[in-house]
PDB file of C-alpha atoms in Angstrom:
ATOM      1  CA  UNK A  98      16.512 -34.722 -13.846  1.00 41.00           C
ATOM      2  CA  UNK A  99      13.676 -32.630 -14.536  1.00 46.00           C
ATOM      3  CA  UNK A 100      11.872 -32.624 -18.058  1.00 53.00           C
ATOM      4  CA  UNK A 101      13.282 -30.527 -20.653  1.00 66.00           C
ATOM      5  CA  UNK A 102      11.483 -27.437 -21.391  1.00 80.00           C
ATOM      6  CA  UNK A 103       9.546 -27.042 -24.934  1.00 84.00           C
ATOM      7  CA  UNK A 104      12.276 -24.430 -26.258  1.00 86.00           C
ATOM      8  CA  UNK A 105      15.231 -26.817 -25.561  1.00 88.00           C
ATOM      9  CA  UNK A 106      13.797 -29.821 -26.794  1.00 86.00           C
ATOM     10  CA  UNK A 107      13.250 -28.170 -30.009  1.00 90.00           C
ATOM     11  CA  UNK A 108      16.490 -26.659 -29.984  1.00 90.00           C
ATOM     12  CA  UNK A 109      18.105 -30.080 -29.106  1.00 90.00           C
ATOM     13  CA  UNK A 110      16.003 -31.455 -31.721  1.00 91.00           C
ATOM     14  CA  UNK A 111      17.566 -29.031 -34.135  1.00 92.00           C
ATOM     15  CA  UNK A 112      21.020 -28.872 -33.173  1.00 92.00           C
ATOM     16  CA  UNK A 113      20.942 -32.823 -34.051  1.00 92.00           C
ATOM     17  CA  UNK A 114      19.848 -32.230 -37.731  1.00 93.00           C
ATOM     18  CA  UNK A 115      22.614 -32.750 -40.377  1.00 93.00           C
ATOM     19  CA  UNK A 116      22.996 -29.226 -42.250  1.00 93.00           C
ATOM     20  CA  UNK A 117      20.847 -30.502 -45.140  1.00 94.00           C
ATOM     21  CA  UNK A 118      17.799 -31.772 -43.115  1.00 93.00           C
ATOM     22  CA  UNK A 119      18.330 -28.200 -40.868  1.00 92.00           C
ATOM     23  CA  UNK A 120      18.249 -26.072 -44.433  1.00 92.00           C
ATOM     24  CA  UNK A 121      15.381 -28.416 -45.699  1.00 92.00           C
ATOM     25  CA  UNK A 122      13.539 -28.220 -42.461  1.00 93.00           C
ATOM     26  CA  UNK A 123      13.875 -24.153 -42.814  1.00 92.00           C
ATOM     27  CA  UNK A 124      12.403 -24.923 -46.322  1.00 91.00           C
ATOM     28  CA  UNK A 125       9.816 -26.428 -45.478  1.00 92.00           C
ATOM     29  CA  UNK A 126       9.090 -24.140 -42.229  1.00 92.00           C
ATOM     30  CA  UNK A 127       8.656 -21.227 -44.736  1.00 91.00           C
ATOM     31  CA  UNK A 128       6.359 -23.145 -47.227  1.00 90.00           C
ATOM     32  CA  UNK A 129       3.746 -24.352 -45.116  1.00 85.00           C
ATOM     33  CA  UNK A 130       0.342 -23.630 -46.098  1.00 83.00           C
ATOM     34  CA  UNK A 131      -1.517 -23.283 -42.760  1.00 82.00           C
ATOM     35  CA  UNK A 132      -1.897 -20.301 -40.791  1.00 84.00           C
ATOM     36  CA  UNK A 133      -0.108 -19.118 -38.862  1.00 87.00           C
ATOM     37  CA  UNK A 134       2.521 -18.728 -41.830  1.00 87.00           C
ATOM     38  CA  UNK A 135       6.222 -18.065 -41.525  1.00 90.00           C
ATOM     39  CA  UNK A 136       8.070 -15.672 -43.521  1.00 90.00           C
ATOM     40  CA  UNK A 137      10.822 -16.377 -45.078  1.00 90.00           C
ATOM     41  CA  UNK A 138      13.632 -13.096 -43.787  1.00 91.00           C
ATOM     42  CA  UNK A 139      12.584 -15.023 -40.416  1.00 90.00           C
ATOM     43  CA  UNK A 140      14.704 -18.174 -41.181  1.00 89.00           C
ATOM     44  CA  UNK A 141      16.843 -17.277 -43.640  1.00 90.00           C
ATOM     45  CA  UNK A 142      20.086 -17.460 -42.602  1.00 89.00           C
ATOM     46  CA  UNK A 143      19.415 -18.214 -38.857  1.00 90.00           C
ATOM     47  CA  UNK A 144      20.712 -20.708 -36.226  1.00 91.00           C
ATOM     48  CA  UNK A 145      18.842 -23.551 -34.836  1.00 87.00           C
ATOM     49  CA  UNK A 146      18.524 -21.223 -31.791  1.00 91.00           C
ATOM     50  CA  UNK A 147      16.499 -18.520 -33.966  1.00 92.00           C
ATOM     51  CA  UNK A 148      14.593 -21.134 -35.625  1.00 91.00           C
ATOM     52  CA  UNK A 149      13.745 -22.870 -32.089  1.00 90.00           C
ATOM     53  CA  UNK A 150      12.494 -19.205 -31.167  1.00 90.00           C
ATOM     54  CA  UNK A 151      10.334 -18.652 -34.644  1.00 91.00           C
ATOM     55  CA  UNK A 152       8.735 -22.429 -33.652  1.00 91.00           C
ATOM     56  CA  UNK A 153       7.885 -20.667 -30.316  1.00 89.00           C
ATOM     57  CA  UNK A 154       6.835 -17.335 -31.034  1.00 90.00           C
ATOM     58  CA  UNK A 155       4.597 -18.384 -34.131  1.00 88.00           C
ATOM     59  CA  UNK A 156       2.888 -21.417 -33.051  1.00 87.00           C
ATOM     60  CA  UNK A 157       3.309 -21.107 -28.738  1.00 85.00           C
ATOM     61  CA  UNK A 158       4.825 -23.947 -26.554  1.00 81.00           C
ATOM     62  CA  UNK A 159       1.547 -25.771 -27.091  1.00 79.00           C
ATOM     63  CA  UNK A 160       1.505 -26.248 -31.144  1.00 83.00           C
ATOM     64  CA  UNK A 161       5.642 -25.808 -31.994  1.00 87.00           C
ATOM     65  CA  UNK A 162       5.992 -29.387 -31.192  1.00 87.00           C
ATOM     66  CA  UNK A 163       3.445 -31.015 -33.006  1.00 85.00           C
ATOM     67  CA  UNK A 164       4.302 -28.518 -35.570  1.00 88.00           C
ATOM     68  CA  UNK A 165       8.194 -29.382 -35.793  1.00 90.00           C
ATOM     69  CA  UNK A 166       7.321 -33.034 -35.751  1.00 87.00           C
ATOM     70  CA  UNK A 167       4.939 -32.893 -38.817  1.00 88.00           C
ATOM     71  CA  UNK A 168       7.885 -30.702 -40.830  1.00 90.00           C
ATOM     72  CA  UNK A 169      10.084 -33.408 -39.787  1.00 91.00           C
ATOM     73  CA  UNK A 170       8.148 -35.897 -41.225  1.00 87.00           C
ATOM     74  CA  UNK A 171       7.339 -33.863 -44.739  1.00 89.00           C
ATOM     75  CA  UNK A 172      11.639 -33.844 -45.226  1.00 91.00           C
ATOM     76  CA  UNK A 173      11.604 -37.829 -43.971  1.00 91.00           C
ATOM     77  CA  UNK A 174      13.185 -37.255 -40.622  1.00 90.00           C
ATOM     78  CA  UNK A 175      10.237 -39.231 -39.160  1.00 85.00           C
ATOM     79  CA  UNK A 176      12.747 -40.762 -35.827  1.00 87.00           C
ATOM     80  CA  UNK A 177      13.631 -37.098 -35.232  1.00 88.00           C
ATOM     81  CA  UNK A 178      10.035 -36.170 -35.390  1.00 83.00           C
ATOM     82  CA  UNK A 179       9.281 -39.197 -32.660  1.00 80.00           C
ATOM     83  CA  UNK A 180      12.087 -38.244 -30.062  1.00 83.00           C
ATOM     84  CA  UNK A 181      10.768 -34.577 -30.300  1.00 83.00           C
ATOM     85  CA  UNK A 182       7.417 -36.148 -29.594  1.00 77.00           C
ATOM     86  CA  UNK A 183       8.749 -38.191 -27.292  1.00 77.00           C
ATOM     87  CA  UNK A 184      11.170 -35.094 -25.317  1.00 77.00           C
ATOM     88  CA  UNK A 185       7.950 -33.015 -25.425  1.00 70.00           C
ATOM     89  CA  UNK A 186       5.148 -35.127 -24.353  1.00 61.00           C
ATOM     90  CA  UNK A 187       3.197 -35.202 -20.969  1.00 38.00           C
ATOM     91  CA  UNK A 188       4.412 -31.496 -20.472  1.00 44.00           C
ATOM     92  CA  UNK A 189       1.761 -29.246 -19.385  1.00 36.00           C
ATOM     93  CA  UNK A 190       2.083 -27.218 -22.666  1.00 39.00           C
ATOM     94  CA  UNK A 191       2.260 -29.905 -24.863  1.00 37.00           C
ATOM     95  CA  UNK A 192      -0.659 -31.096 -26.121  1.00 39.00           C
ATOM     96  CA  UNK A 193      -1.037 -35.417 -25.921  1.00 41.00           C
ATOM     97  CA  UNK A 194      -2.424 -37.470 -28.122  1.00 42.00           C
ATOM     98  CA  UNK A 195      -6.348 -36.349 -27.911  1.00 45.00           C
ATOM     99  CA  UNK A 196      -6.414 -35.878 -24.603  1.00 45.00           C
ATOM    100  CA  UNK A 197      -4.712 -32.334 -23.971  1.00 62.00           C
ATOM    101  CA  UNK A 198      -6.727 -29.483 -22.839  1.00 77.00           C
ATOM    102  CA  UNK A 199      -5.520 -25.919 -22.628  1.00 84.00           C
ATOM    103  CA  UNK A 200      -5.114 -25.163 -18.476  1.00 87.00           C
ATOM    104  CA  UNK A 201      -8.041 -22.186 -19.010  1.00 89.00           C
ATOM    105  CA  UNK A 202     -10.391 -25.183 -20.279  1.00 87.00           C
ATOM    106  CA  UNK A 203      -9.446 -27.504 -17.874  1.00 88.00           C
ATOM    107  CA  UNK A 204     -10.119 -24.810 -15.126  1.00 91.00           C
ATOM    108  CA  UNK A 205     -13.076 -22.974 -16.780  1.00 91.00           C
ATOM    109  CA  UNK A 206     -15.748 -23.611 -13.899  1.00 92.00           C
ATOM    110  CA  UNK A 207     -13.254 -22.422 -10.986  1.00 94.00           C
ATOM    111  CA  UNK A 208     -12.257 -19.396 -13.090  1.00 94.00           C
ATOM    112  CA  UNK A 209     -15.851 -18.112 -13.823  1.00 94.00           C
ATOM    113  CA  UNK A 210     -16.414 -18.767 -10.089  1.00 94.00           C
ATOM    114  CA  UNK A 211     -13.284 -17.495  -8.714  1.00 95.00           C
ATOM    115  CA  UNK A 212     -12.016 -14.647 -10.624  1.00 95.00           C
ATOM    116  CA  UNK A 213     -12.673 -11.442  -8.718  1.00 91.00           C
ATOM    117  CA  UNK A 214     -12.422  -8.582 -11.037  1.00 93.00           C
ATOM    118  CA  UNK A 215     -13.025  -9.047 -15.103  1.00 95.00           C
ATOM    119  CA  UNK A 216     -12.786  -5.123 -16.163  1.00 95.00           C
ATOM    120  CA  UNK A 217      -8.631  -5.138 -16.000  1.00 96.00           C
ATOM    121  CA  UNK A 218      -8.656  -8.828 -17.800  1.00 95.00           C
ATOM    122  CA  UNK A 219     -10.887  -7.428 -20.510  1.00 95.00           C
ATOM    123  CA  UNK A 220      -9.034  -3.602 -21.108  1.00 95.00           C
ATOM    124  CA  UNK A 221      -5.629  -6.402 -21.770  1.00 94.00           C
ATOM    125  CA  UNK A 222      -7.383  -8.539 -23.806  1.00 93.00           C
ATOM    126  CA  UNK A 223      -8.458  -5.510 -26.195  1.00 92.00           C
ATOM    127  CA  UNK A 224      -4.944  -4.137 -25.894  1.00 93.00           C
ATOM    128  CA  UNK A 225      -3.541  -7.306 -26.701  1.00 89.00           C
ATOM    129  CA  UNK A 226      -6.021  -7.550 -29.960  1.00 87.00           C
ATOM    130  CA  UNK A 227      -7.758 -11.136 -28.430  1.00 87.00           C
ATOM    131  CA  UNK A 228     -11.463  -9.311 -28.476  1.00 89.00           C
ATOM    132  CA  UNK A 229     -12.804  -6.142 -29.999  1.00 89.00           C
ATOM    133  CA  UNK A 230     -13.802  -3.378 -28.642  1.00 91.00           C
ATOM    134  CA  UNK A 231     -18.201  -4.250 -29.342  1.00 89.00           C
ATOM    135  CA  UNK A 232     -17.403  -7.240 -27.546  1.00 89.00           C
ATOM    136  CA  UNK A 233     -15.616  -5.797 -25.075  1.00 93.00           C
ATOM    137  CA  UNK A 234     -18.390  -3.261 -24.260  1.00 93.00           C
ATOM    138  CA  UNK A 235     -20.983  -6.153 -25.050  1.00 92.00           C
ATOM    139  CA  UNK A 236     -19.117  -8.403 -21.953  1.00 93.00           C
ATOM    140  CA  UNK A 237     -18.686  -4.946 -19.513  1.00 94.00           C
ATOM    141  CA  UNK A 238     -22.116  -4.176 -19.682  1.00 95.00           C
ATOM    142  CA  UNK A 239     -23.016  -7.701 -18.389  1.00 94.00           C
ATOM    143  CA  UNK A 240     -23.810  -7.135 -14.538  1.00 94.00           C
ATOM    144  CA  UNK A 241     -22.572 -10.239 -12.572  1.00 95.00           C
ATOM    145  CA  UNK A 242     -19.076 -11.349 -12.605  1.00 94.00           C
ATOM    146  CA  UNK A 243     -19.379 -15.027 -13.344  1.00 94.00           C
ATOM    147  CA  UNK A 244     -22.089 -14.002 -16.484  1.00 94.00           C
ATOM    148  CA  UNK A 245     -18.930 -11.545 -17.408  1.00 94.00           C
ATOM    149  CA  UNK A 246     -16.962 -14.832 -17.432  1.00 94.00           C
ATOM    150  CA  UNK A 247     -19.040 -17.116 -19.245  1.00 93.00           C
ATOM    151  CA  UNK A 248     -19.622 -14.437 -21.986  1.00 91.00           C
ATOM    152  CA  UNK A 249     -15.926 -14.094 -22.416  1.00 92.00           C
ATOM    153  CA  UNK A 250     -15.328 -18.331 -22.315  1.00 88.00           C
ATOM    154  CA  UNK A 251     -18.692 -18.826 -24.733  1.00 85.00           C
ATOM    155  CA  UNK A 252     -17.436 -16.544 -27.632  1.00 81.00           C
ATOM    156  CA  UNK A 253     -14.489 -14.549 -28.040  1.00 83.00           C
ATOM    157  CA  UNK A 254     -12.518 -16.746 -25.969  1.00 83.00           C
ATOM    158  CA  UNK A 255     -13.112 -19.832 -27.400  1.00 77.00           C
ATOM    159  CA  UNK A 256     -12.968 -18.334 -31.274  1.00 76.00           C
ATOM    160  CA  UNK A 257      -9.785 -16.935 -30.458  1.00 76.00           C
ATOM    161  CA  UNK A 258      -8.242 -20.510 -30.018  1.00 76.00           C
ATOM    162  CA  UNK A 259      -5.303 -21.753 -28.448  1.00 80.00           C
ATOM    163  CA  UNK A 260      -2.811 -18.634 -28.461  1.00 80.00           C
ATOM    164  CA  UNK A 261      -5.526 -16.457 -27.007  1.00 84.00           C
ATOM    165  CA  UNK A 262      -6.289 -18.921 -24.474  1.00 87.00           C
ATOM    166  CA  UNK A 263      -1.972 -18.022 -24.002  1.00 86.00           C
ATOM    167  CA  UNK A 264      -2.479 -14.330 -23.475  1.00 90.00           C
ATOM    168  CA  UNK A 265      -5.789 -14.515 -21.254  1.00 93.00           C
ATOM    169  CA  UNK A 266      -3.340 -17.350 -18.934  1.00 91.00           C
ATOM    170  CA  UNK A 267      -0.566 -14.806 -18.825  1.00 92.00           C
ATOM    171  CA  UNK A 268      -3.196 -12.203 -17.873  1.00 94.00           C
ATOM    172  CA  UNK A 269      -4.640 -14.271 -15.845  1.00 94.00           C
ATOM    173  CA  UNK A 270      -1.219 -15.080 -14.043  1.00 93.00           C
ATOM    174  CA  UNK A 271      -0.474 -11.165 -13.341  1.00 94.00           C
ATOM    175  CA  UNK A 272      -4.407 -10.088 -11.878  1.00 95.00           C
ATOM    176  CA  UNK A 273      -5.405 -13.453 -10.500  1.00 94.00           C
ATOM    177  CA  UNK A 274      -1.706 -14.616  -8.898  1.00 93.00           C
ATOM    178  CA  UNK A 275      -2.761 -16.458  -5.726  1.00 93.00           C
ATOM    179  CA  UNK A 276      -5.465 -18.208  -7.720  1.00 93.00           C
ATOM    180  CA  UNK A 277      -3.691 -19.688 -10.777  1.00 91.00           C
ATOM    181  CA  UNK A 278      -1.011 -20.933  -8.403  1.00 91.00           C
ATOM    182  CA  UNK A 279      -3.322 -22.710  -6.566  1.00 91.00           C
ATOM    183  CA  UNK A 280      -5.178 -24.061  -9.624  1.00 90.00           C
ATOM    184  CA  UNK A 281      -1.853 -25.074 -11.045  1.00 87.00           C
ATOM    185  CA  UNK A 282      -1.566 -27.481  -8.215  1.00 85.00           C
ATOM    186  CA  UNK A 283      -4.436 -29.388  -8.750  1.00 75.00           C
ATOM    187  CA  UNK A 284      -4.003 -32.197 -11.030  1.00 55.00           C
TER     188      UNK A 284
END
């Protein structure tokens, strides 16, 4: 059977909560401190289908998990909070204890080496608000491809964090096809 996907481990996870621990989860969801914050007309009312998709969309596959687990504990559903570490771990978007690396970090040498053009990966990482436009011209103006690269890894890549390391993949995945489906092979 293969491994359950982020999104239905959480919603498993959720669909298991009694209706107290669900509407204290939600609770607790909404009050949380760190950024990124969730409002509250995004719960409210919702099933543990919407909520599974708020986990998602708010903190990607790679944080919702650890996320979910640590709300777990707070309302003292700590054996939830292992299975969902348990259901999630060793999945390539689920970060492991310490040793997890986002795929563009783990392949940062063969993507500055590899990737062909950087001009249409930069024009959707302005549209998709990851850089700004002076570094954008800053990294354009930078004559060799693999320089282009390690300006982009160096600074606004790596301040941008792990949900702009999600958009540049996705980019990544539609201008570079062939060579993300190779890299995604190696182990």
């Amino acid at each position: 059977m293969p491994p359950k996907t982020i999104k239905k481990a959480l919603t498993d996870m959720l669909a298991d909560l009694s209706k107290e621990n669900f509407d204290s989860f939600r609770h607790q969801l909404v009050d949380r401190r760190e950024e990124p914050t969730v409002r509250r007309n995004r719960v409210e009312g919702k099933s543990f289908l919407e909520i599974a998709d708020v986990l998602v969309t708010t903190f990607t596959e790679a944080k919702a998990p650890e996320v979910a687990a640590q709300l777990l504990r707070e309302i003292g559903c700590s054996d939830d909070a292992d299975k969902l570490v348990k259901a999630t771990c060793g999945q390539s978007s689920q970060p492991g204890p310490g040793d997890w690396k986002h795929f563009v970090d783990k392949h940062r040498s063969q993507l500055i080496d590899r990737v062909s053009d950087v001009a249409p990966i930069l024009d959707q990482l302005l549209d998709e608000n990851v850089i700004r436009q002076g570094c954008y011209d800053e990294i354009l103006a930078i004559p060799t491809t693999r320089d282009k690269m390690r300006k982009l890894y160096s600074g606004p890549l790596n301040a941008a964090g792990p949900a702009g390391k999600d958009v540049f993949y996705k980019i990544l995945e539609k201008y570079e096809p062939y060579l993300i489906a190779e890299l995604k092979k190696k182990k």
